[in-house]
Short mmCIF file of C-alpha atoms in Angstrom, two decimals:
data_model
loop_
_atom_site.label_atom_id
_atom_site.label_comp_id
_atom_site.label_asym_id
_atom_site.label_seq_id
_atom_site.Cartn_x
_atom_site.Cartn_y
_atom_site.Cartn_z
CA UNK A 17 19.92 10.48 -6.95
CA UNK A 18 20.18 7.77 -4.31
CA UNK A 19 17.89 4.96 -5.42
CA UNK A 20 18.43 2.09 -2.98
CA UNK A 21 18.23 2.45 0.78
CA UNK A 22 20.77 -0.10 2.02
CA UNK A 23 20.34 0.96 5.62
CA UNK A 24 17.24 -1.26 5.80
CA UNK A 25 17.86 -4.99 6.15
CA UNK A 26 16.79 -7.14 3.24
CA UNK A 27 13.36 -8.48 4.10
CA UNK A 28 14.20 -12.00 3.02
CA UNK A 29 17.13 -12.36 5.39
CA UNK A 30 14.99 -12.54 8.53
CA UNK A 31 11.46 -13.77 9.33
CA UNK A 32 10.16 -10.21 9.51
CA UNK A 33 11.68 -6.76 9.28
CA UNK A 34 10.00 -4.19 11.54
CA UNK A 35 10.74 -0.89 9.86
CA UNK A 36 10.44 2.05 12.23
CA UNK A 37 7.83 4.73 11.94
CA UNK A 38 9.41 8.15 12.62
CA UNK A 39 9.24 9.44 16.20
CA UNK A 40 8.18 12.77 14.73
CA UNK A 41 5.55 10.84 12.87
CA UNK A 42 4.40 13.68 10.64
CA UNK A 43 7.63 13.64 8.61
CA UNK A 44 8.93 11.26 5.91
CA UNK A 45 12.66 12.02 6.11
CA UNK A 46 13.94 8.87 4.38
CA UNK A 47 13.73 8.64 0.59
CA UNK A 48 14.62 10.06 -2.80
CA UNK A 49 11.61 12.21 -3.77
CA UNK A 50 10.84 14.22 -0.63
CA UNK A 51 8.55 17.19 -1.18
CA UNK A 52 6.67 19.36 1.27
CA UNK A 53 3.19 20.40 0.14
CA UNK A 54 1.70 23.59 1.58
CA UNK A 55 -1.49 23.86 -0.44
CA UNK A 56 -4.57 25.73 0.71
CA UNK A 57 -5.13 24.86 4.35
CA UNK A 58 -3.21 21.58 4.06
CA UNK A 59 0.41 20.90 5.03
CA UNK A 60 1.89 17.49 4.29
CA UNK A 61 5.00 15.79 2.94
CA UNK A 62 5.54 12.98 0.42
CA UNK A 63 8.56 10.76 -0.16
CA UNK A 64 9.47 7.40 -1.66
CA UNK A 65 12.35 4.98 -1.98
CA UNK A 66 13.31 1.51 -3.22
CA UNK A 67 15.01 -1.36 -1.40
CA UNK A 68 16.51 -4.65 -2.57
CA UNK A 69 14.52 -7.72 -1.49
CA UNK A 70 16.59 -10.61 -2.78
CA UNK A 71 16.21 -10.50 -6.56
CA UNK A 72 13.05 -8.38 -6.26
CA UNK A 73 12.51 -4.75 -5.31
CA UNK A 74 10.41 -3.17 -2.56
CA UNK A 75 8.91 0.16 -3.64
CA UNK A 76 7.79 2.27 -0.66
CA UNK A 77 5.83 5.54 -0.56
CA UNK A 78 5.25 7.74 2.47
CA UNK A 79 2.81 10.56 3.27
CA UNK A 80 3.19 12.60 6.47
CA UNK A 81 0.54 14.98 7.80
CA UNK A 82 2.02 18.11 9.40
CA UNK A 83 -1.36 19.43 10.56
CA UNK A 84 -2.05 18.79 14.23
CA UNK A 85 -5.81 19.30 14.09
CA UNK A 86 -6.87 17.86 10.74
CA UNK A 87 -6.81 14.31 9.35
CA UNK A 88 -5.69 14.15 5.72
CA UNK A 89 -7.69 12.11 3.21
CA UNK A 90 -5.26 11.18 0.45
CA UNK A 91 -4.98 9.15 -2.75
CA UNK A 92 -1.49 9.05 -4.27
CA UNK A 93 -2.11 7.98 -7.83
CA UNK A 94 -0.33 4.65 -8.56
CA UNK A 95 2.11 4.89 -5.64
CA UNK A 96 -0.34 4.74 -2.72
CA UNK A 97 -1.73 5.19 -0.13
CA UNK A 98 -5.11 5.21 -1.88
CA UNK A 99 -8.34 6.55 -0.44
CA UNK A 100 -6.87 6.40 3.06
CA UNK A 101 -6.56 8.88 5.89
CA UNK A 102 -3.33 10.09 7.47
CA UNK A 103 -4.24 11.21 11.00
CA UNK A 104 -3.07 14.59 12.24
CA UNK A 105 0.66 14.65 13.02
CA UNK A 106 1.15 11.06 11.82
CA UNK A 107 2.45 9.19 8.78
CA UNK A 108 1.24 6.48 6.38
CA UNK A 109 3.54 4.27 4.33
CA UNK A 110 2.74 1.76 1.60
CA UNK A 111 5.13 -1.01 0.46
CA UNK A 112 4.77 -2.77 -2.91
CA UNK A 113 6.81 -5.66 -4.28
CA UNK A 114 8.02 -5.72 -7.91
CA UNK A 115 10.44 -7.58 -10.15
CA UNK A 116 11.38 -4.35 -11.98
CA UNK A 117 15.09 -3.79 -11.28
CA UNK A 118 15.23 -0.28 -12.69
CA UNK A 119 13.33 2.21 -10.52
CA UNK A 120 12.79 5.62 -11.99
CA UNK A 121 11.37 8.93 -10.80
CA UNK A 122 7.75 9.21 -11.99
CA UNK A 123 5.98 12.57 -11.99
CA UNK A 124 2.88 11.42 -10.18
CA UNK A 125 -0.20 13.07 -8.76
CA UNK A 126 -1.78 13.18 -5.33
CA UNK A 127 -5.42 13.85 -4.47
CA UNK A 128 -5.87 15.38 -1.04
CA UNK A 129 -8.62 16.64 1.23
CA UNK A 130 -12.37 16.15 1.24
CA UNK A 131 -12.83 18.40 -1.81
CA UNK A 132 -10.55 16.24 -3.95
CA UNK A 133 -7.93 18.83 -4.92
CA UNK A 134 -4.80 17.65 -6.78
CA UNK A 135 -1.10 18.46 -6.72
CA UNK A 136 1.98 16.84 -8.24
CA UNK A 137 3.92 14.32 -6.10
CA UNK A 138 6.90 12.56 -7.67
CA UNK A 139 7.63 8.97 -6.61
CA UNK A 140 10.07 6.16 -7.35
CA UNK A 141 8.23 3.72 -9.59
CA UNK A 142 8.56 0.79 -11.95
CA UNK A 143 7.97 0.71 -15.70
CA UNK A 144 4.44 -0.60 -15.06
CA UNK A 145 3.84 2.29 -12.65
CA UNK A 146 5.06 4.73 -15.28
CA UNK A 147 2.73 3.28 -17.91
CA UNK A 148 -0.27 3.39 -15.58
CA UNK A 149 0.58 6.93 -14.56
CA UNK A 150 0.76 8.02 -18.21
CA UNK A 151 -2.65 6.52 -19.02
CA UNK A 152 -4.63 8.01 -16.16
CA UNK A 153 -2.82 10.81 -14.36
CA UNK A 154 -5.34 13.34 -13.04
CA UNK A 155 -2.62 16.01 -12.88
CA UNK A 156 -1.71 15.32 -16.54
CA UNK A 157 2.05 15.47 -15.86
CA UNK A 158 4.58 14.03 -18.32
CA UNK A 159 6.73 11.08 -17.31
CA UNK A 160 10.51 11.13 -17.03
CA UNK A 161 12.43 7.98 -17.90
CA UNK A 162 11.96 4.90 -20.04
CA UNK A 163 13.44 1.42 -20.27
CA UNK A 164 13.59 -1.32 -17.64
CA UNK A 165 15.14 -4.64 -16.71
CA UNK A 166 13.12 -7.33 -14.94
CA UNK A 167 14.31 -9.92 -12.46
CA UNK A 168 13.85 -13.51 -13.60
CA UNK A 169 10.43 -14.90 -12.64
CA UNK A 170 9.95 -16.94 -9.52
CA UNK A 171 8.61 -16.65 -6.00
CA UNK A 172 11.45 -16.30 -3.48
CA UNK A 173 12.07 -19.59 -1.69
CA UNK A 174 12.38 -17.66 1.55
CA UNK A 175 9.04 -15.97 0.99
CA UNK A 176 8.25 -12.32 1.59
CA UNK A 177 6.83 -10.55 4.64
CA UNK A 178 6.16 -6.86 5.24
CA UNK A 179 4.52 -4.71 7.89
CA UNK A 180 1.54 -2.50 7.08
CA UNK A 181 -0.14 0.25 9.07
CA UNK A 182 -3.23 1.98 7.72
CA UNK A 183 -5.90 4.36 9.02
CA UNK A 184 -9.54 4.70 8.00
CA UNK A 185 -12.91 5.46 9.64
CA UNK A 186 -15.54 2.87 10.46
CA UNK A 187 -18.11 5.54 9.54
CA UNK A 188 -16.90 7.64 6.57
CA UNK A 189 -19.45 10.34 7.44
CA UNK A 190 -17.73 10.79 10.82
CA UNK A 191 -14.08 10.16 9.95
CA UNK A 192 -12.45 11.92 12.90
CA UNK A 193 -14.59 10.34 15.62
CA UNK A 194 -14.51 6.80 14.15
CA UNK A 195 -10.87 6.57 12.97
CA UNK A 196 -9.33 3.09 13.19
CA UNK A 197 -5.73 1.93 13.08
CA UNK A 198 -4.73 -1.38 11.49
CA UNK A 199 -1.34 -2.95 12.20
CA UNK A 200 -0.56 -6.10 10.28
CA UNK A 201 1.75 -8.33 8.31
CA UNK A 202 1.28 -9.10 4.62
CA UNK A 203 3.29 -11.72 2.79
CA UNK A 204 3.65 -14.81 0.63
CA UNK A 205 5.19 -18.22 1.23
CA UNK A 206 6.09 -20.97 -1.26
CA UNK A 207 4.62 -24.30 -0.11
CA UNK A 208 4.89 -27.62 -2.03
CA UNK A 209 4.54 -26.28 -5.56
CA UNK A 210 1.98 -23.69 -4.47
CA UNK A 211 2.19 -20.34 -2.83
CA UNK A 212 0.25 -18.92 0.05
CA UNK A 213 -0.71 -15.26 0.40
CA UNK A 214 -1.52 -14.05 3.91
CA UNK A 215 -2.64 -10.99 5.87
CA UNK A 216 -2.51 -11.10 9.68
CA UNK A 217 -3.62 -8.03 11.60
CA UNK A 218 -4.96 -6.32 14.69
CA UNK A 219 -7.47 -3.46 14.54
CA UNK A 220 -8.25 -0.88 17.18
CA UNK A 221 -9.58 2.63 17.68
CA UNK A 222 -6.99 5.24 16.77
CA UNK A 223 -5.64 7.04 19.83
CA UNK A 224 -8.07 9.54 21.29
CA UNK A 225 -10.88 8.67 18.86
CA UNK A 226 -13.82 7.29 20.87
CA UNK A 227 -16.29 5.87 18.37
CA UNK A 228 -14.38 3.67 15.91
CA UNK A 229 -15.72 0.12 15.62
CA UNK A 230 -13.70 -2.56 13.76
CA UNK A 231 -16.79 -4.80 13.74
CA UNK A 232 -18.46 -2.41 11.28
CA UNK A 233 -15.79 -3.01 8.60
CA UNK A 234 -15.39 -5.85 6.09
CA UNK A 235 -12.30 -6.86 4.11
CA UNK A 236 -12.47 -7.97 0.48
CA UNK A 237 -9.85 -8.67 -2.20
CA UNK A 238 -9.41 -6.76 -5.45
CA UNK A 239 -7.41 -8.49 -8.17
CA UNK A 240 -6.45 -6.15 -10.98
CA UNK A 241 -4.91 -8.86 -13.20
CA UNK A 242 -6.76 -12.08 -14.23
CA UNK A 243 -9.32 -11.69 -11.45
CA UNK A 244 -11.51 -14.71 -12.23
CA UNK A 245 -8.99 -17.41 -11.31
CA UNK A 246 -7.69 -15.54 -8.27
CA UNK A 247 -11.16 -14.89 -6.86
CA UNK A 248 -11.94 -18.58 -7.22
CA UNK A 249 -8.87 -19.53 -5.19
CA UNK A 250 -9.62 -16.88 -2.58
CA UNK A 251 -13.24 -17.94 -2.07
CA UNK A 252 -12.25 -21.56 -1.49
CA UNK A 253 -11.11 -20.62 2.02
CA UNK A 254 -12.55 -17.12 2.63
CA UNK A 255 -15.81 -15.22 2.53
CA UNK A 256 -16.47 -12.74 -0.24
CA UNK A 257 -16.14 -10.01 2.39
CA UNK A 258 -14.52 -10.99 5.69
CA UNK A 259 -15.60 -9.18 8.89
CA UNK A 260 -12.62 -7.19 10.17
CA UNK A 261 -13.06 -7.44 13.94
CA UNK A 262 -10.25 -6.71 16.39
CA UNK A 263 -7.84 -9.23 14.83
CA UNK A 264 -7.73 -11.81 12.09
CA UNK A 265 -5.91 -13.91 9.52
CA UNK A 266 -6.76 -14.06 5.83
CA UNK A 267 -4.94 -16.84 3.95
CA UNK A 268 -5.37 -18.45 0.55
CA UNK A 269 -3.30 -20.65 -1.76
CA UNK A 270 -2.59 -20.54 -5.49
CA UNK A 271 -1.36 -23.61 -7.35
CA UNK A 272 1.09 -23.44 -10.22
CA UNK A 273 4.77 -23.45 -11.10
CA UNK A 274 6.13 -20.99 -8.54
CA UNK A 275 9.38 -20.74 -10.49
CA UNK A 276 7.62 -18.99 -13.39
CA UNK A 277 5.44 -16.47 -11.56
CA UNK A 278 5.96 -12.71 -11.19
CA UNK A 279 4.37 -10.05 -8.94
CA UNK A 280 0.93 -8.86 -10.06
CA UNK A 281 -1.25 -6.05 -8.76
CA UNK A 282 -3.82 -6.83 -6.06
CA UNK A 283 -5.23 -5.16 -2.94
CA UNK A 284 -7.19 -5.75 0.22
CA UNK A 285 -10.01 -3.21 0.44
CA UNK A 286 -11.77 -2.14 3.64
CA UNK A 287 -15.53 -1.66 3.23
CA UNK A 288 -17.92 0.42 5.36
CA UNK A 289 -21.44 -0.74 6.32
CA UNK A 290 -22.89 1.25 3.41
CA UNK A 291 -20.47 -0.50 0.99
CA UNK A 292 -17.98 2.36 0.55
CA UNK A 293 -14.25 1.68 0.21
CA UNK A 294 -12.65 3.49 3.15
CA UNK A 295 -9.08 2.23 2.72
CA UNK A 296 -6.84 -0.33 1.05
CA UNK A 297 -3.45 -2.03 1.33
CA UNK A 298 -1.37 -3.93 -1.25
CA UNK A 299 -1.82 -7.71 -1.35
CA UNK A 300 1.39 -9.70 -2.07
CA UNK A 301 0.33 -11.62 -5.16
CA UNK A 302 2.11 -13.53 -7.95
CA UNK A 303 0.80 -14.71 -11.30
CA UNK A 304 1.88 -15.72 -14.82
CA UNK A 305 4.27 -13.40 -16.65
CA UNK A 306 2.46 -11.25 -19.23
#
């Protein structure tokens, strides 16, 4: 099994790596766990891979929608994307940063379609992913490997930046007509004994979809680990739910010894006018080792 994709440049070696989305956007040809899913009336593909990012690792998952006339609502348990659409004949990828140096194939589960059907979808994951998958896997599939080695704590001096692209409707009751596309950059930067987490983006109607409105959507953080202290830092410079609009920057700083912090799980969630979560992306976030 090929675990690391060395064809991609290390993200820390340049200000930003722009990884290419496939020209035949429905496919996810790069990776180690590719599987085509032809289930019911749905036809899609999943894949995942891991890249070196300095002393850290970048875990990436990909879902491609082969159907030309149907948008695919998908939640890939643990790996992501989560609660997000993949437009017809397009692809969605989700990058996550981790200090786990020993990726392993995890027998995960993917929820697809408006009826919430499930099928298995293996992905390259960390030990934490494997543990989470074992605790709450809706497909009830056994895991594969055990054991892991972690990189030494510390935020990279060079920082970390990654591109994100995500699709969701501004009105979840009319997903096709109101589909939006978000293109952005997520990342962290070490600054004077603190670190800064940022999300810079543009939002627009997805091609050929007439009624999407970015002004109807709000963005809010979700901190899975130690949320109280992180929410406090976030709200010092941001609203509880930031209006999305056509473009924006969300930035906040965390104080602490950056040499002793490790990646922790956090997300940006996109919220509809009736307070439903219509999509999410990973938030680069570091915290104390646990």
